[in-house]
Amino acid sequence: MTGKALIIGGGIAGPVTAMALQRAGIDSEIYEAYDRGAEGVGAFLTLAVNGLEALRLLDLYDLVCDLGMDTPLMELRNARGKTLATLGQPSRTLKRTDLYQALRDEAVRRGVPIHYGKRLTHASATPGGVRAVFADGSQAEGDLLVGADGLRSRTRTLIDPGAPRARYVGLLNTGGYAEGVRPPGRPGVCYFIFGKRCFFGYMIAPEDRVWWFANPPSRREMTSEELAAITPEQWRARLMDLFGDDEGPMRQIITATPKMLPVWNTYDFPTVPKWFTERMVIVGDAAHATSPSSGQGASMAIEDAVVLGKCLRDAADPARAFAAFERLRRDRVERIVAQGKRNGDGKAPGPGGAFVRDLILPVIMRRIQKRNAMAWMHDYRITWDDRVAV
């Protein structure tokens, strides 16, 4: 099919979806709720090899690989400083804002219009397509609408007013960029430390900096007001206390961080029952947000964009394309969401759980490596030229 798509959301999923649809012969325009871009917003993320290979299909691989750093190894340690496992896992770690800017600028360079200050409030089918209504009173019409509007997707609730809320997974997130500190290790390795009371990860970056994050556990989901009421220095003091009994460079790295990132809750979506209507569909976090513990959030959104482009290219109408898209994607993404939840649950298991984890994790990791048990996740490849059965 040909036509015009309205893409709701200008983060990472939106521009990639626009470029995938463009390759499929479909024009699109992006409508972003905020009145400006997302420069300076967010921490850093990892693009797994499957996500990088999906970008290659859109001629975006080299663009992204000029950003951040290669992180092909992962080393797991416990609170006593003992190495539990080392895994090879090709990936690239980069700042979210750098990835966003590169993808947005490339989409604009390729002729994709982006409109800011356009918060979607309503959408409805028209005789020949779909009409979107925005909070400022403006409207837009197209042949189809793609909701790339994230965890709190308005498109998702328009498709299904009874759609479930995101699930809080019991962890908080914060982090930062330490300066002038030299922790043990080498560039290219993601060091993950199971502290007694908090999980910590760090990477040694160029220019004498250390990128790090921490996942303080919190059984209760904190409101945005509660999170904002705690000052950065109070969070810093809390982390220093949480790591007080652990071996490792955590406290040294935290002390050397001029500005900590704001703390946020961690969520996922085990399943979203309804992904599409005849003219609307959701992609990325709007359809299947995963805990950062999976290391696959951005990669899944990129895969979605490419697969959706193929489906729309090969289908006679949007509804058939959307049905094929869900059929090709749902099982994979929900399996990754479940894996991310398991990974996150292992970060704060309590003293008894930590004892068991330290005993069995090395055995599990050796089996994973020997059997290549995670190949289903990382070896996934999309072939653009293959036709989609719609």
Short mmCIF file of N, CA and C in Angstrom, two decimals, residues 224-309:
data_model
loop_
_atom_site.label_atom_id
_atom_site.label_comp_id
_atom_site.label_asym_id
_atom_site.label_seq_id
_atom_site.Cartn_x
_atom_site.Cartn_y
_atom_site.Cartn_z
N SER A 224 5.38 10.56 41.40
CA SER A 224 6.34 11.52 40.85
C SER A 224 6.62 12.64 41.83
N GLU A 225 5.60 13.02 42.62
CA GLU A 225 5.80 14.07 43.62
C GLU A 225 6.73 13.60 44.72
N GLU A 226 6.59 12.36 45.14
CA GLU A 226 7.48 11.83 46.18
C GLU A 226 8.92 11.74 45.69
N LEU A 227 9.09 11.32 44.45
CA LEU A 227 10.44 11.23 43.90
C LEU A 227 11.08 12.61 43.79
N ALA A 228 10.30 13.59 43.33
CA ALA A 228 10.84 14.93 43.15
C ALA A 228 11.15 15.62 44.47
N ALA A 229 10.48 15.19 45.55
CA ALA A 229 10.68 15.83 46.85
C ALA A 229 12.02 15.45 47.49
N ILE A 230 12.64 14.40 47.01
CA ILE A 230 13.94 13.97 47.55
C ILE A 230 15.04 14.61 46.70
N THR A 231 15.91 15.35 47.34
CA THR A 231 16.94 16.08 46.61
C THR A 231 18.01 15.13 46.08
N PRO A 232 18.75 15.55 45.04
CA PRO A 232 19.85 14.72 44.54
C PRO A 232 20.86 14.34 45.62
N GLU A 233 21.15 15.26 46.53
CA GLU A 233 22.11 14.94 47.58
C GLU A 233 21.55 13.93 48.57
N GLN A 234 20.24 13.96 48.78
CA GLN A 234 19.62 12.93 49.64
C GLN A 234 19.70 11.56 48.97
N TRP A 235 19.46 11.53 47.65
CA TRP A 235 19.61 10.26 46.93
C TRP A 235 21.06 9.78 46.97
N ARG A 236 21.99 10.71 46.82
CA ARG A 236 23.40 10.33 46.88
C ARG A 236 23.73 9.71 48.23
N ALA A 237 23.24 10.33 49.30
CA ALA A 237 23.50 9.80 50.64
C ALA A 237 22.87 8.42 50.82
N ARG A 238 21.68 8.24 50.24
CA ARG A 238 21.02 6.94 50.36
C ARG A 238 21.83 5.86 49.65
N LEU A 239 22.33 6.16 48.45
CA LEU A 239 23.13 5.18 47.73
C LEU A 239 24.42 4.87 48.47
N MET A 240 25.05 5.89 49.02
CA MET A 240 26.29 5.66 49.77
C MET A 240 26.04 4.71 50.94
N ASP A 241 24.88 4.84 51.56
CA ASP A 241 24.53 3.94 52.66
C ASP A 241 24.24 2.53 52.15
N LEU A 242 23.50 2.42 51.03
CA LEU A 242 23.15 1.10 50.50
C LEU A 242 24.39 0.29 50.14
N PHE A 243 25.44 0.95 49.67
CA PHE A 243 26.65 0.23 49.26
C PHE A 243 27.73 0.21 50.35
N GLY A 244 27.36 0.62 51.55
CA GLY A 244 28.35 0.74 52.63
C GLY A 244 29.04 -0.55 53.01
N ASP A 245 28.38 -1.69 52.83
CA ASP A 245 28.94 -2.98 53.24
C ASP A 245 29.46 -3.80 52.07
N ASP A 246 29.54 -3.21 50.89
CA ASP A 246 29.90 -3.96 49.68
C ASP A 246 31.33 -3.67 49.25
N GLU A 247 31.94 -4.69 48.64
CA GLU A 247 33.23 -4.50 47.99
C GLU A 247 33.01 -3.95 46.58
N GLY A 248 33.86 -3.04 46.18
CA GLY A 248 33.74 -2.50 44.83
C GLY A 248 33.84 -0.98 44.82
N PRO A 249 33.87 -0.40 43.63
CA PRO A 249 34.12 1.04 43.50
C PRO A 249 32.86 1.90 43.52
N MET A 250 31.73 1.35 43.99
CA MET A 250 30.46 2.06 43.86
C MET A 250 30.48 3.42 44.55
N ARG A 251 30.91 3.44 45.80
CA ARG A 251 30.90 4.70 46.54
C ARG A 251 31.89 5.70 45.95
N GLN A 252 33.00 5.22 45.49
CA GLN A 252 34.00 6.09 44.86
C GLN A 252 33.43 6.74 43.59
N ILE A 253 32.72 5.94 42.79
CA ILE A 253 32.14 6.45 41.55
C ILE A 253 31.03 7.46 41.85
N ILE A 254 30.17 7.14 42.82
CA ILE A 254 29.07 8.05 43.17
C ILE A 254 29.61 9.38 43.68
N THR A 255 30.64 9.33 44.50
CA THR A 255 31.25 10.56 45.03
C THR A 255 31.81 11.43 43.92
N ALA A 256 32.33 10.80 42.87
CA ALA A 256 32.98 11.54 41.78
C ALA A 256 31.99 12.01 40.72
N THR A 257 30.70 11.90 40.99
CA THR A 257 29.67 12.30 40.02
C THR A 257 29.16 13.69 40.35
N PRO A 258 29.42 14.68 39.50
CA PRO A 258 28.99 16.05 39.81
C PRO A 258 27.47 16.19 39.91
N LYS A 259 26.74 15.51 39.02
CA LYS A 259 25.29 15.66 38.98
C LYS A 259 24.64 14.31 38.74
N MET A 260 23.86 13.87 39.70
CA MET A 260 23.14 12.60 39.54
C MET A 260 21.89 12.81 38.69
N LEU A 261 21.53 11.77 37.96
CA LEU A 261 20.30 11.81 37.18
C LEU A 261 19.09 11.71 38.10
N PRO A 262 17.97 12.31 37.72
CA PRO A 262 16.75 12.16 38.53
C PRO A 262 16.38 10.69 38.67
N VAL A 263 15.76 10.36 39.78
CA VAL A 263 15.36 8.97 40.05
C VAL A 263 13.99 8.71 39.45
N TRP A 264 13.82 7.54 38.84
CA TRP A 264 12.53 7.20 38.26
C TRP A 264 12.17 5.75 38.56
N ASN A 265 10.87 5.46 38.50
CA ASN A 265 10.38 4.09 38.70
C ASN A 265 10.64 3.25 37.45
N THR A 266 10.70 1.94 37.64
CA THR A 266 10.88 1.02 36.54
C THR A 266 9.58 0.24 36.31
N TYR A 267 9.17 0.17 35.04
CA TYR A 267 7.92 -0.49 34.68
C TYR A 267 8.14 -1.46 33.52
N ASP A 268 7.15 -2.32 33.32
CA ASP A 268 7.08 -3.08 32.08
C ASP A 268 5.62 -3.38 31.77
N PHE A 269 5.39 -4.02 30.63
CA PHE A 269 4.05 -4.47 30.23
C PHE A 269 4.14 -5.95 29.92
N PRO A 270 3.67 -6.84 30.81
CA PRO A 270 3.70 -8.27 30.52
C PRO A 270 2.97 -8.60 29.22
N THR A 271 1.83 -7.95 29.02
CA THR A 271 1.10 -8.12 27.76
C THR A 271 0.12 -6.98 27.58
N VAL A 272 -0.05 -6.55 26.35
CA VAL A 272 -1.06 -5.56 25.98
C VAL A 272 -2.02 -6.28 25.05
N PRO A 273 -3.26 -6.52 25.49
CA PRO A 273 -4.15 -7.39 24.71
C PRO A 273 -4.43 -6.92 23.29
N LYS A 274 -4.58 -5.62 23.08
CA LYS A 274 -5.00 -5.14 21.76
C LYS A 274 -3.99 -4.13 21.23
N TRP A 275 -3.40 -4.44 20.08
CA TRP A 275 -2.37 -3.60 19.49
C TRP A 275 -2.90 -2.70 18.38
N PHE A 276 -4.04 -3.00 17.81
CA PHE A 276 -4.43 -2.24 16.61
C PHE A 276 -5.94 -2.22 16.41
N THR A 277 -6.36 -1.25 15.61
CA THR A 277 -7.70 -1.21 15.03
C THR A 277 -7.51 -1.20 13.51
N GLU A 278 -8.56 -0.90 12.78
CA GLU A 278 -8.44 -0.90 11.32
C GLU A 278 -7.46 0.16 10.82
N ARG A 279 -7.28 1.25 11.59
CA ARG A 279 -6.45 2.34 11.11
C ARG A 279 -5.35 2.75 12.09
N MET A 280 -5.28 2.17 13.27
CA MET A 280 -4.30 2.58 14.27
C MET A 280 -3.54 1.37 14.80
N VAL A 281 -2.26 1.57 15.14
CA VAL A 281 -1.44 0.51 15.69
C VAL A 281 -0.42 1.13 16.64
N ILE A 282 0.04 0.35 17.60
CA ILE A 282 1.07 0.82 18.53
C ILE A 282 2.36 0.03 18.33
N VAL A 283 3.48 0.69 18.58
CA VAL A 283 4.80 0.07 18.44
C VAL A 283 5.66 0.46 19.63
N GLY A 284 6.78 -0.26 19.81
CA GLY A 284 7.74 0.08 20.85
C GLY A 284 7.15 -0.04 22.24
N ASP A 285 7.56 0.87 23.14
CA ASP A 285 7.11 0.81 24.53
C ASP A 285 5.61 0.92 24.67
N ALA A 286 4.94 1.55 23.72
CA ALA A 286 3.48 1.64 23.79
C ALA A 286 2.84 0.27 23.76
N ALA A 287 3.49 -0.70 23.09
CA ALA A 287 2.93 -2.05 22.95
C ALA A 287 3.56 -3.05 23.90
N HIS A 288 4.83 -2.84 24.30
CA HIS A 288 5.52 -3.89 25.05
C HIS A 288 6.72 -3.34 25.81
N ALA A 289 6.52 -2.35 26.64
CA ALA A 289 7.63 -1.81 27.43
C ALA A 289 8.27 -2.92 28.25
N THR A 290 9.60 -2.92 28.29
CA THR A 290 10.33 -3.91 29.06
C THR A 290 11.23 -3.24 30.08
N SER A 291 11.52 -3.92 31.15
CA SER A 291 12.47 -3.42 32.13
C SER A 291 13.83 -3.20 31.46
N PRO A 292 14.57 -2.16 31.85
CA PRO A 292 15.93 -1.98 31.32
C PRO A 292 16.82 -3.19 31.55
N SER A 293 16.44 -4.05 32.48
CA SER A 293 17.24 -5.23 32.78
C SER A 293 17.33 -6.20 31.61
N SER A 294 16.44 -6.05 30.63
CA SER A 294 16.52 -6.92 29.45
C SER A 294 17.60 -6.46 28.49
N GLY A 295 17.95 -5.16 28.52
CA GLY A 295 18.91 -4.62 27.56
C GLY A 295 18.39 -4.60 26.14
N GLN A 296 17.05 -4.62 25.98
CA GLN A 296 16.46 -4.78 24.64
C GLN A 296 15.39 -3.75 24.29
N GLY A 297 15.12 -2.79 25.16
CA GLY A 297 14.01 -1.88 24.92
C GLY A 297 14.11 -1.14 23.60
N ALA A 298 15.23 -0.45 23.37
CA ALA A 298 15.40 0.30 22.13
C ALA A 298 15.49 -0.63 20.93
N SER A 299 16.15 -1.76 21.09
CA SER A 299 16.30 -2.70 19.98
C SER A 299 14.94 -3.26 19.54
N MET A 300 14.05 -3.53 20.49
CA MET A 300 12.73 -4.03 20.13
C MET A 300 11.94 -2.98 19.36
N ALA A 301 12.05 -1.71 19.77
CA ALA A 301 11.34 -0.65 19.06
C ALA A 301 11.85 -0.52 17.63
N ILE A 302 13.15 -0.65 17.44
CA ILE A 302 13.74 -0.57 16.10
C ILE A 302 13.28 -1.75 15.24
N GLU A 303 13.29 -2.95 15.83
CA GLU A 303 12.77 -4.11 15.10
C GLU A 303 11.32 -3.90 14.69
N ASP A 304 10.50 -3.39 15.63
CA ASP A 304 9.09 -3.11 15.33
C ASP A 304 8.96 -2.23 14.09
N ALA A 305 9.76 -1.16 14.06
CA ALA A 305 9.65 -0.21 12.96
C ALA A 305 9.90 -0.89 11.62
N VAL A 306 10.94 -1.71 11.56
CA VAL A 306 11.29 -2.37 10.30
C VAL A 306 10.22 -3.38 9.90
N VAL A 307 9.76 -4.19 10.85
CA VAL A 307 8.74 -5.19 10.54
C VAL A 307 7.43 -4.52 10.11
N LEU A 308 7.05 -3.45 10.80
CA LEU A 308 5.83 -2.74 10.41
C LEU A 308 5.95 -2.18 9.00
N GLY A 309 7.12 -1.64 8.68
CA GLY A 309 7.34 -1.15 7.31
C GLY A 309 7.14 -2.24 6.28
#
